Amino acid sequence: MKKLINDPDHVVRESLEGFAAAHPDLVRVSFDPTYVVRADGVPDGRVGVLSGGGSGHEPMHNGFVGRGMLDAACPGEVFTSPTPDQMLAATKAVDAGAGVLHLVKNYTGDVMNFEMAEEMGEGEGIDVRSVLIDDDVAVEDSTYTAGRRGVGGTVLIEKLCGAAADAGDPLDEIADLARACNDEVRSMGMALTSCTVPSAGEPTFDLGEKEIEIGIGIHGEPGRDRIPLESADEIVERLMEPILSDLPFKEGDDVLLFVNGMGATPMMELYLCYRKALQVAEAHGLSVVRNLVGPYITSLEMAGLSITILRMNARRTALWDAPVHTPGLRWGR
């Protein structure tokens, strides 16, 4: 294992110390229990938006705390759910009197612990809503989930809900927005290589020199198929077809196209793949009105990509265009 770390047991703590030191204008990090909050706090009477999950997927979620996105994030250990006490402390930190929305990726540990935190928060008089994100079309059940996994759609929903909270929307409406977006977003990913969890010291799975995994999860969970390496255009077509047929999207739909790098994929290759994904989308009669390209939900040093498509409308487009300023994202088109 070659990694820029000191002690595998201290990776998350030391990374968060550096994160806090690098962005004191944007975030504040608590370590007992561990959570990240906006440095400027949540204005009185505004809904708080909270998410979280295992570390190793940076910039999600910590990097999306700030103006126009999350008010707080709870980082667990690498690929491990945060604990209910972290989630409760973060919920209390961002409760400004209008309630708190929990955005939860569909992984068994996250779901269980967020449910406990929701109950504890309500027991302390906080109005909490939870929305489950399960946008991955690759597999129905996996090592970490019952049902579909929450992947790239999480980033988009966090952005839209953060903008809605900044606009002063009430809790029920923001929760409804999250659910509606989850109903109309689909994702699928692939891996060229595995990743290595620091505490494990060896790759999560083995791929031959000329093999790829189609439908991989963000923790290295198995996908649909292990196949010989193909060209970028062929791989993109393999990912786009299940996405487009699952919803299904209709000719004339406005959509957001998100091509995400899994951690070790160069931007040159991501843009090459975006080119093909755009061609496929337009060939299906879709109008790509917004896009996002880059490594926003990663799996340590895994090489690969995921593609996400969200159906857009006037309200979602306006929320997408609202200002955002976080450590991991300064919003583009």
C-alpha positions as a LaTeX table, in Angstrom:
\begin{tabular}{lrrr}
\hline
Residue & $x$ (\AA) & $y$ (\AA) & $z$ (\AA) \\
\hline
Met1 & 0.00 & 0.00 & 0.00 \\
Lys2 & 1.36 & 3.39 & $-1.05$ \\
Lys3 & $-0.55$ & 6.27 & 0.51 \\
Leu4 & 0.26 & 9.69 & 1.89 \\
Ile5 & $-0.81$ & 8.84 & 5.42 \\
Asn6 & 0.73 & 8.47 & 8.86 \\
Asp7 & $-1.30$ & 5.99 & 10.90 \\
Pro8 & $-4.31$ & 4.30 & 9.22 \\
Asp9 & $-6.27$ & 4.76 & 12.45 \\
His10 & $-5.82$ & 8.54 & 12.33 \\
Val11 & $-6.47$ & 9.22 & 8.64 \\
Val12 & $-9.92$ & 10.78 & 9.01 \\
Arg13 & $-9.03$ & 12.88 & 12.08 \\
Glu14 & $-5.85$ & 14.27 & 10.53 \\
Ser15 & $-7.56$ & 14.94 & 7.20 \\
Leu16 & $-10.32$ & 16.87 & 8.95 \\
Glu17 & $-7.74$ & 18.88 & 10.89 \\
Gly18 & $-6.19$ & 19.93 & 7.59 \\
Phe19 & $-9.61$ & 20.58 & 6.07 \\
Ala20 & $-10.56$ & 22.90 & 8.94 \\
Ala21 & $-7.22$ & 24.71 & 8.75 \\
Ala22 & $-7.53$ & 25.20 & 4.98 \\
His23 & $-11.08$ & 26.61 & 5.00 \\
Pro24 & $-11.67$ & 28.53 & 8.25 \\
Asp25 & $-13.79$ & 31.09 & 6.39 \\
Leu26 & $-16.24$ & 28.41 & 5.25 \\
Val27 & $-16.40$ & 25.59 & 7.80 \\
Arg28 & $-15.94$ & 24.70 & 11.42 \\
Val29 & $-15.10$ & 21.14 & 12.49 \\
Ser30 & $-16.16$ & 19.60 & 15.78 \\
Phe31 & $-14.30$ & 16.50 & 16.96 \\
Asp32 & $-16.32$ & 15.33 & 19.97 \\
Pro33 & $-18.45$ & 14.09 & 18.30 \\
Thr34 & $-17.20$ & 14.67 & 14.77 \\
Tyr35 & $-19.18$ & 16.84 & 12.37 \\
Val36 & $-18.64$ & 19.77 & 9.99 \\
Val37 & $-20.81$ & 22.90 & 9.98 \\
Arg38 & $-20.92$ & 26.18 & 8.10 \\
Ala39 & $-18.70$ & 28.79 & 9.72 \\
Asp40 & $-21.40$ & 31.44 & 9.32 \\
Gly41 & $-24.14$ & 29.30 & 10.86 \\
Val42 & $-27.78$ & 28.92 & 9.85 \\
Pro43 & $-29.88$ & 32.10 & 9.94 \\
Asp44 & $-32.76$ & 32.11 & 12.42 \\
Gly45 & $-35.97$ & 30.75 & 10.95 \\
Arg46 & $-34.27$ & 28.91 & 8.07 \\
Val47 & $-34.29$ & 25.14 & 7.45 \\
Gly48 & $-31.03$ & 23.31 & 8.12 \\
Val49 & $-29.80$ & 20.76 & 5.54 \\
Leu50 & $-27.64$ & 17.89 & 6.74 \\
Ser51 & $-26.06$ & 14.84 & 5.13 \\
Gly52 & $-23.21$ & 12.47 & 5.86 \\
Gly53 & $-21.65$ & 9.09 & 5.35 \\
Gly54 & $-18.36$ & 7.28 & 5.39 \\
Ser55 & $-15.17$ & 9.16 & 4.57 \\
Gly56 & $-13.23$ & 8.36 & 1.41 \\
His57 & $-15.74$ & 9.96 & $-0.98$ \\
Glu58 & $-14.38$ & 13.51 & $-0.81$ \\
Pro59 & $-15.36$ & 16.16 & $-1.62$ \\
Met60 & $-18.74$ & 14.60 & $-0.70$ \\
His61 & $-19.98$ & 15.40 & 1.95 \\
Asn62 & $-17.67$ & 17.67 & 3.95 \\
Gly63 & $-16.63$ & 19.62 & 0.88 \\
Phe64 & $-20.23$ & 20.59 & 0.18 \\
Val65 & $-20.77$ & 22.39 & 3.48 \\
Gly66 & $-21.18$ & 26.08 & 2.84 \\
Arg67 & $-23.27$ & 28.68 & 1.10 \\
Gly68 & $-25.96$ & 27.21 & $-1.14$ \\
Met69 & $-25.48$ & 23.55 & $-0.20$ \\
Leu70 & $-25.20$ & 21.71 & 3.11 \\
Asp71 & $-25.29$ & 23.32 & 6.51 \\
Ala72 & $-23.60$ & 20.32 & 8.11 \\
Ala73 & $-22.04$ & 16.98 & 7.28 \\
Cys74 & $-21.24$ & 13.96 & 9.43 \\
Pro75 & $-18.12$ & 12.04 & 8.34 \\
Gly76 & $-17.68$ & 8.46 & 9.48 \\
Glu77 & $-14.50$ & 6.46 & 9.29 \\
Val78 & $-13.47$ & 5.37 & 5.78 \\
Phe79 & $-16.46$ & 3.66 & 4.11 \\
Thr80 & $-18.17$ & 3.44 & 7.53 \\
Ser81 & $-21.37$ & 5.17 & 8.55 \\
Pro82 & $-21.20$ & 8.00 & 11.07 \\
Thr83 & $-22.82$ & 7.31 & 14.41 \\
Pro84 & $-26.20$ & 8.56 & 15.66 \\
Asp85 & $-24.56$ & 10.80 & 18.26 \\
Gln86 & $-22.64$ & 12.59 & 15.48 \\
Met87 & $-25.83$ & 13.06 & 13.49 \\
Leu88 & $-27.78$ & 14.30 & 16.53 \\
Ala89 & $-25.08$ & 16.82 & 17.47 \\
Ala90 & $-24.96$ & 18.11 & 13.89 \\
Thr91 & $-28.76$ & 18.29 & 13.75 \\
Lys92 & $-28.84$ & 20.38 & 16.91 \\
Ala93 & $-26.06$ & 22.61 & 15.57 \\
Val94 & $-28.04$ & 23.54 & 12.44 \\
Asp95 & $-31.52$ & 23.74 & 13.98 \\
Ala96 & $-32.51$ & 27.40 & 13.58 \\
Gly97 & $-36.15$ & 26.92 & 14.46 \\
Ala98 & $-37.54$ & 25.82 & 11.09 \\
Gly99 & $-36.53$ & 22.15 & 11.21 \\
Val100 & $-33.75$ & 20.08 & 9.72 \\
Leu101 & $-33.67$ & 17.94 & 6.59 \\
His102 & $-31.56$ & 14.77 & 6.57 \\
Leu103 & $-30.42$ & 13.60 & 3.11 \\
Val104 & $-29.54$ & 9.92 & 3.43 \\
Lys105 & $-27.80$ & 7.72 & 0.86 \\
Asn106 & $-29.31$ & 4.24 & 0.77 \\
Tyr107 & $-26.64$ & 2.27 & 2.60 \\
Thr108 & $-27.74$ & 0.07 & 5.48 \\
Gly109 & $-25.57$ & 1.71 & 8.15 \\
Asp110 & $-26.46$ & 5.24 & 7.08 \\
Val111 & $-30.17$ & 4.45 & 7.00 \\
Met112 & $-30.19$ & 2.82 & 10.44 \\
Asn113 & $-28.11$ & 5.51 & 12.13 \\
Phe114 & $-29.96$ & 8.42 & 10.54 \\
Glu115 & $-33.27$ & 6.88 & 11.62 \\
Met116 & $-31.99$ & 6.75 & 15.20 \\
Ala117 & $-30.75$ & 10.34 & 14.98 \\
Glu118 & $-34.10$ & 11.49 & 13.59 \\
Glu119 & $-35.93$ & 9.90 & 16.51 \\
Met120 & $-33.50$ & 11.43 & 19.03 \\
Gly121 & $-33.80$ & 14.84 & 17.39 \\
Glu122 & $-37.57$ & 14.73 & 17.50 \\
Gly123 & $-37.30$ & 13.69 & 21.15 \\
Glu124 & $-35.47$ & 16.96 & 21.77 \\
Gly125 & $-38.16$ & 18.98 & 20.04 \\
Ile126 & $-36.53$ & 19.36 & 16.61 \\
Asp127 & $-38.69$ & 18.95 & 13.52 \\
Val128 & $-36.69$ & 16.48 & 11.37 \\
Arg129 & $-37.45$ & 15.05 & 7.93 \\
Ser130 & $-35.39$ & 12.35 & 6.22 \\
Val131 & $-35.24$ & 11.64 & 2.49 \\
Leu132 & $-33.61$ & 8.48 & 1.14 \\
Ile133 & $-31.54$ & 8.74 & $-2.05$ \\
Asp134 & $-31.34$ & 5.58 & $-4.18$ \\
Asp135 & $-30.53$ & 6.58 & $-7.75$ \\
Asp136 & $-28.17$ & 3.77 & $-8.85$ \\
Val137 & $-29.65$ & 1.60 & $-11.61$ \\
Ala138 & $-26.84$ & $-0.98$ & $-11.64$ \\
Val139 & $-28.06$ & $-3.46$ & $-9.04$ \\
Glu140 & $-31.10$ & $-3.85$ & $-6.81$ \\
Asp141 & $-29.27$ & $-5.11$ & $-3.71$ \\
Ser142 & $-25.58$ & $-5.09$ & $-2.83$ \\
Thr143 & $-23.07$ & $-5.70$ & $-0.07$ \\
Tyr144 & $-24.02$ & $-2.46$ & 1.67 \\
Thr145 & $-27.67$ & $-1.99$ & 0.71 \\
Ala146 & $-31.18$ & $-3.31$ & 0.63 \\
Gly147 & $-32.50$ & $-1.83$ & $-2.59$ \\
Arg148 & $-30.66$ & 0.57 & $-4.83$ \\
Arg149 & $-27.58$ & 2.49 & $-3.77$ \\
Gly150 & $-27.42$ & 6.25 & $-3.35$ \\
Val151 & $-24.68$ & 7.63 & $-5.57$ \\
Gly152 & $-24.21$ & 10.62 & $-7.91$ \\
Gly153 & $-27.74$ & 11.92 & $-7.49$ \\
Thr154 & $-26.82$ & 12.78 & $-3.90$ \\
Val155 & $-24.59$ & 15.67 & $-5.02$ \\
Leu156 & $-27.32$ & 17.17 & $-7.19$ \\
Ile157 & $-30.02$ & 16.84 & $-4.54$ \\
Glu158 & $-27.77$ & 18.41 & $-1.90$ \\
Lys159 & $-27.23$ & 21.39 & $-4.21$ \\
Leu160 & $-30.90$ & 21.88 & $-5.03$ \\
Cys161 & $-32.08$ & 21.47 & $-1.43$ \\
Gly162 & $-29.38$ & 23.80 & $-0.14$ \\
Ala163 & $-30.49$ & 26.46 & $-2.62$ \\
Ala164 & $-34.13$ & 25.94 & $-1.64$ \\
Ala165 & $-33.24$ & 26.38 & 2.04 \\
Asp166 & $-31.33$ & 29.57 & 1.24 \\
Ala167 & $-34.41$ & 30.80 & $-0.63$ \\
Gly168 & $-36.46$ & 30.38 & 2.56 \\
Asp169 & $-38.57$ & 27.41 & 1.50 \\
Pro170 & $-40.26$ & 25.54 & 4.39 \\
Leu171 & $-39.11$ & 22.10 & 5.51 \\
Asp172 & $-41.95$ & 20.10 & 3.95 \\
Glu173 & $-41.43$ & 21.73 & 0.56 \\
Ile174 & $-37.69$ & 21.08 & 0.59 \\
Ala175 & $-38.28$ & 17.45 & 1.57 \\
Asp176 & $-40.80$ & 17.14 & $-1.26$ \\
Leu177 & $-38.23$ & 18.61 & $-3.66$ \\
Ala178 & $-35.65$ & 16.03 & $-2.56$ \\
Arg179 & $-38.11$ & 13.16 & $-3.03$ \\
Ala180 & $-39.23$ & 14.42 & $-6.45$ \\
Cys181 & $-35.63$ & 14.76 & $-7.62$ \\
Asn182 & $-34.80$ & 11.29 & $-6.34$ \\
Asp183 & $-37.71$ & 9.97 & $-8.38$ \\
Glu184 & $-36.29$ & 11.60 & $-11.52$ \\
Val185 & $-32.54$ & 11.01 & $-11.25$ \\
Arg186 & $-30.63$ & 7.90 & $-12.36$ \\
Ser187 & $-26.95$ & 6.93 & $-12.14$ \\
Met188 & $-24.54$ & 4.16 & $-13.04$ \\
Gly189 & $-20.79$ & 3.78 & $-12.63$ \\
Met190 & $-17.81$ & 1.65 & $-13.59$ \\
Ala191 & $-14.28$ & 0.95 & $-12.36$ \\
Leu192 & $-10.96$ & 0.54 & $-14.13$ \\
Thr193 & $-9.19$ & $-0.23$ & $-10.84$ \\
Ser194 & $-10.02$ & $-0.99$ & $-7.24$ \\
Cys195 & $-9.22$ & 1.21 & $-4.26$ \\
Thr196 & $-7.44$ & 0.43 & $-1.01$ \\
Val197 & $-8.99$ & 1.24 & 2.35 \\
Pro198 & $-6.12$ & 2.40 & 4.62 \\
Ser199 & $-7.05$ & 0.09 & 7.48 \\
Ala200 & $-7.19$ & $-2.91$ & 5.12 \\
Gly201 & $-3.91$ & $-2.26$ & 3.37 \\
Glu202 & $-4.86$ & $-4.12$ & 0.20 \\
Pro203 & $-7.22$ & $-3.56$ & $-2.74$ \\
Thr204 & $-10.91$ & $-4.06$ & $-2.05$ \\
Phe205 & $-11.24$ & $-6.29$ & $-5.13$ \\
Asp206 & $-9.01$ & $-7.60$ & $-7.90$ \\
Leu207 & $-9.31$ & $-6.57$ & $-11.53$ \\
Gly208 & $-7.14$ & $-8.00$ & $-14.25$ \\
Glu209 & $-4.98$ & $-5.66$ & $-16.31$ \\
Lys210 & $-7.53$ & $-5.71$ & $-19.14$ \\
Glu211 & $-10.72$ & $-6.07$ & $-17.10$ \\
Ile212 & $-13.28$ & $-3.49$ & $-15.98$ \\
Glu213 & $-16.27$ & $-3.68$ & $-13.62$ \\
Ile214 & $-19.57$ & $-2.28$ & $-14.88$ \\
Gly215 & $-22.06$ & $-1.06$ & $-12.27$ \\
Ile216 & $-19.60$ & $-0.76$ & $-9.39$ \\
Gly217 & $-20.60$ & 0.89 & $-6.12$ \\
Ile218 & $-18.74$ & 3.69 & $-4.39$ \\
His219 & $-17.33$ & 1.29 & $-1.78$ \\
Gly220 & $-16.11$ & $-1.21$ & $-4.34$ \\
Glu221 & $-19.27$ & $-3.33$ & $-4.25$ \\
Pro222 & $-19.66$ & $-5.71$ & $-7.19$ \\
Gly223 & $-21.53$ & $-4.47$ & $-10.22$ \\
Arg224 & $-23.46$ & $-6.08$ & $-13.06$ \\
Asp225 & $-20.61$ & $-7.43$ & $-15.15$ \\
Arg226 & $-16.87$ & $-7.85$ & $-15.28$ \\
Ile227 & $-15.87$ & $-7.49$ & $-18.92$ \\
Pro228 & $-12.78$ & $-6.92$ & $-21.07$ \\
Leu229 & $-11.62$ & $-3.33$ & $-21.38$ \\
Glu230 & $-13.48$ & $-1.39$ & $-24.08$ \\
Ser231 & $-13.10$ & 2.03 & $-25.66$ \\
Ala232 & $-14.38$ & 5.06 & $-23.77$ \\
Asp233 & $-17.30$ & 5.49 & $-26.18$ \\
Glu234 & $-18.37$ & 1.86 & $-25.71$ \\
Ile235 & $-18.16$ & 2.15 & $-21.93$ \\
Val236 & $-20.24$ & 5.34 & $-21.90$ \\
Glu237 & $-22.88$ & 3.69 & $-24.07$ \\
Arg238 & $-23.00$ & 0.76 & $-21.62$ \\
Leu239 & $-23.70$ & 3.16 & $-18.77$ \\
Met240 & $-26.12$ & 5.42 & $-20.60$ \\
Glu241 & $-28.48$ & 2.73 & $-21.88$ \\
Pro242 & $-29.59$ & 1.45 & $-18.42$ \\
Ile243 & $-29.90$ & 5.02 & $-17.15$ \\
Leu244 & $-32.07$ & 6.18 & $-20.03$ \\
Ser245 & $-34.26$ & 3.08 & $-20.10$ \\
Asp246 & $-34.86$ & 2.90 & $-16.37$ \\
Leu247 & $-36.78$ & 6.12 & $-15.76$ \\
Pro248 & $-37.46$ & 6.32 & $-18.73$ \\
Phe249 & $-36.58$ & 9.80 & $-19.95$ \\
Lys250 & $-38.77$ & 11.16 & $-22.75$ \\
Glu251 & $-37.85$ & 12.89 & $-25.97$ \\
Gly252 & $-37.88$ & 16.63 & $-25.36$ \\
Asp253 & $-36.96$ & 16.41 & $-21.66$ \\
Asp254 & $-34.59$ & 19.00 & $-20.25$ \\
Val255 & $-31.89$ & 17.26 & $-18.21$ \\
Leu256 & $-28.75$ & 17.82 & $-16.20$ \\
Leu257 & $-25.84$ & 15.58 & $-17.25$ \\
Phe258 & $-23.25$ & 14.80 & $-14.57$ \\
Val259 & $-20.05$ & 12.91 & $-15.42$ \\
Asn260 & $-18.23$ & 12.10 & $-12.20$ \\
Gly261 & $-14.70$ & 10.85 & $-11.62$ \\
Met262 & $-14.19$ & 8.12 & $-9.02$ \\
Gly263 & $-10.96$ & 9.60 & $-7.66$ \\
Ala264 & $-8.08$ & 8.76 & $-10.01$ \\
Thr265 & $-9.59$ & 9.53 & $-13.41$ \\
Pro266 & $-7.96$ & 12.51 & $-15.19$ \\
Met267 & $-10.18$ & 15.40 & $-16.20$ \\
Met268 & $-9.05$ & 14.86 & $-19.79$ \\
Glu269 & $-10.75$ & 11.45 & $-19.75$ \\
Leu270 & $-13.86$ & 12.74 & $-17.99$ \\
Tyr271 & $-14.40$ & 15.41 & $-20.64$ \\
Leu272 & $-13.79$ & 12.81 & $-23.35$ \\
Cys273 & $-16.54$ & 10.71 & $-21.77$ \\
Tyr274 & $-18.83$ & 13.72 & $-21.32$ \\
Arg275 & $-18.55$ & 14.31 & $-25.06$ \\
Lys276 & $-19.96$ & 10.84 & $-25.77$ \\
Ala277 & $-22.58$ & 10.99 & $-23.02$ \\
Leu278 & $-23.86$ & 14.26 & $-24.47$ \\
Gln279 & $-24.06$ & 12.70 & $-27.94$ \\
Val280 & $-26.04$ & 9.74 & $-26.58$ \\
Ala281 & $-28.39$ & 11.99 & $-24.62$ \\
Glu282 & $-29.08$ & 14.20 & $-27.62$ \\
Ala283 & $-29.60$ & 11.16 & $-29.85$ \\
His284 & $-32.41$ & 10.17 & $-27.43$ \\
Gly285 & $-34.00$ & 13.58 & $-27.88$ \\
Leu286 & $-32.90$ & 14.99 & $-24.53$ \\
Ser287 & $-31.86$ & 18.61 & $-24.13$ \\
Val288 & $-28.87$ & 18.96 & $-21.79$ \\
Val289 & $-29.52$ & 22.33 & $-20.18$ \\
Arg290 & $-27.02$ & 22.04 & $-17.32$ \\
Asn291 & $-23.97$ & 19.89 & $-16.63$ \\
Leu292 & $-21.33$ & 18.99 & $-14.07$ \\
Val293 & $-18.00$ & 17.30 & $-14.81$ \\
Gly294 & $-15.40$ & 16.36 & $-12.23$ \\
Pro295 & $-14.56$ & 14.19 & $-9.20$ \\
Tyr296 & $-17.36$ & 15.09 & $-6.79$ \\
Ile297 & $-18.28$ & 11.70 & $-5.29$ \\
Thr298 & $-15.19$ & 9.52 & $-5.22$ \\
Ser299 & $-13.99$ & 6.17 & $-3.92$ \\
Leu300 & $-10.50$ & 6.93 & $-2.62$ \\
Glu301 & $-8.06$ & 6.33 & $-5.51$ \\
Met302 & $-10.38$ & 4.24 & $-7.68$ \\
Ala303 & $-10.07$ & 4.91 & $-11.40$ \\
Gly304 & $-13.40$ & 5.00 & $-13.19$ \\
Leu305 & $-16.47$ & 7.17 & $-13.61$ \\
Ser306 & $-20.17$ & 7.41 & $-13.04$ \\
Ile307 & $-22.86$ & 9.12 & $-15.09$ \\
Thr308 & $-25.95$ & 10.74 & $-13.59$ \\
Ile309 & $-28.94$ & 12.27 & $-15.37$ \\
Leu310 & $-31.57$ & 14.39 & $-13.61$ \\
Arg311 & $-34.77$ & 15.58 & $-15.25$ \\
Met312 & $-34.93$ & 19.37 & $-14.98$ \\
Asn313 & $-37.72$ & 21.94 & $-14.89$ \\
Ala314 & $-37.82$ & 25.70 & $-14.42$ \\
Arg315 & $-37.70$ & 25.53 & $-10.62$ \\
Arg316 & $-34.79$ & 23.09 & $-10.52$ \\
Thr317 & $-32.87$ & 25.11 & $-13.08$ \\
Ala318 & $-33.30$ & 28.28 & $-11.02$ \\
Leu319 & $-32.12$ & 26.48 & $-7.88$ \\
Trp320 & $-29.17$ & 25.03 & $-9.77$ \\
Asp321 & $-28.12$ & 28.51 & $-10.87$ \\
Ala322 & $-28.30$ & 29.95 & $-7.33$ \\
Pro323 & $-24.92$ & 30.96 & $-5.85$ \\
Val324 & $-22.90$ & 28.37 & $-3.96$ \\
His325 & $-19.55$ & 28.59 & $-2.23$ \\
Thr326 & $-18.16$ & 25.51 & $-0.49$ \\
Pro327 & $-14.65$ & 24.04 & $-0.15$ \\
Gly328 & $-15.37$ & 21.37 & $-2.75$ \\
Leu329 & $-17.48$ & 23.32 & $-5.20$ \\
Arg330 & $-17.69$ & 26.79 & $-6.63$ \\
Trp331 & $-20.60$ & 26.32 & $-8.95$ \\
Gly332 & $-20.34$ & 26.43 & $-12.75$ \\
Arg333 & $-22.92$ & 25.87 & $-15.44$ \\
\hline
\end{tabular}
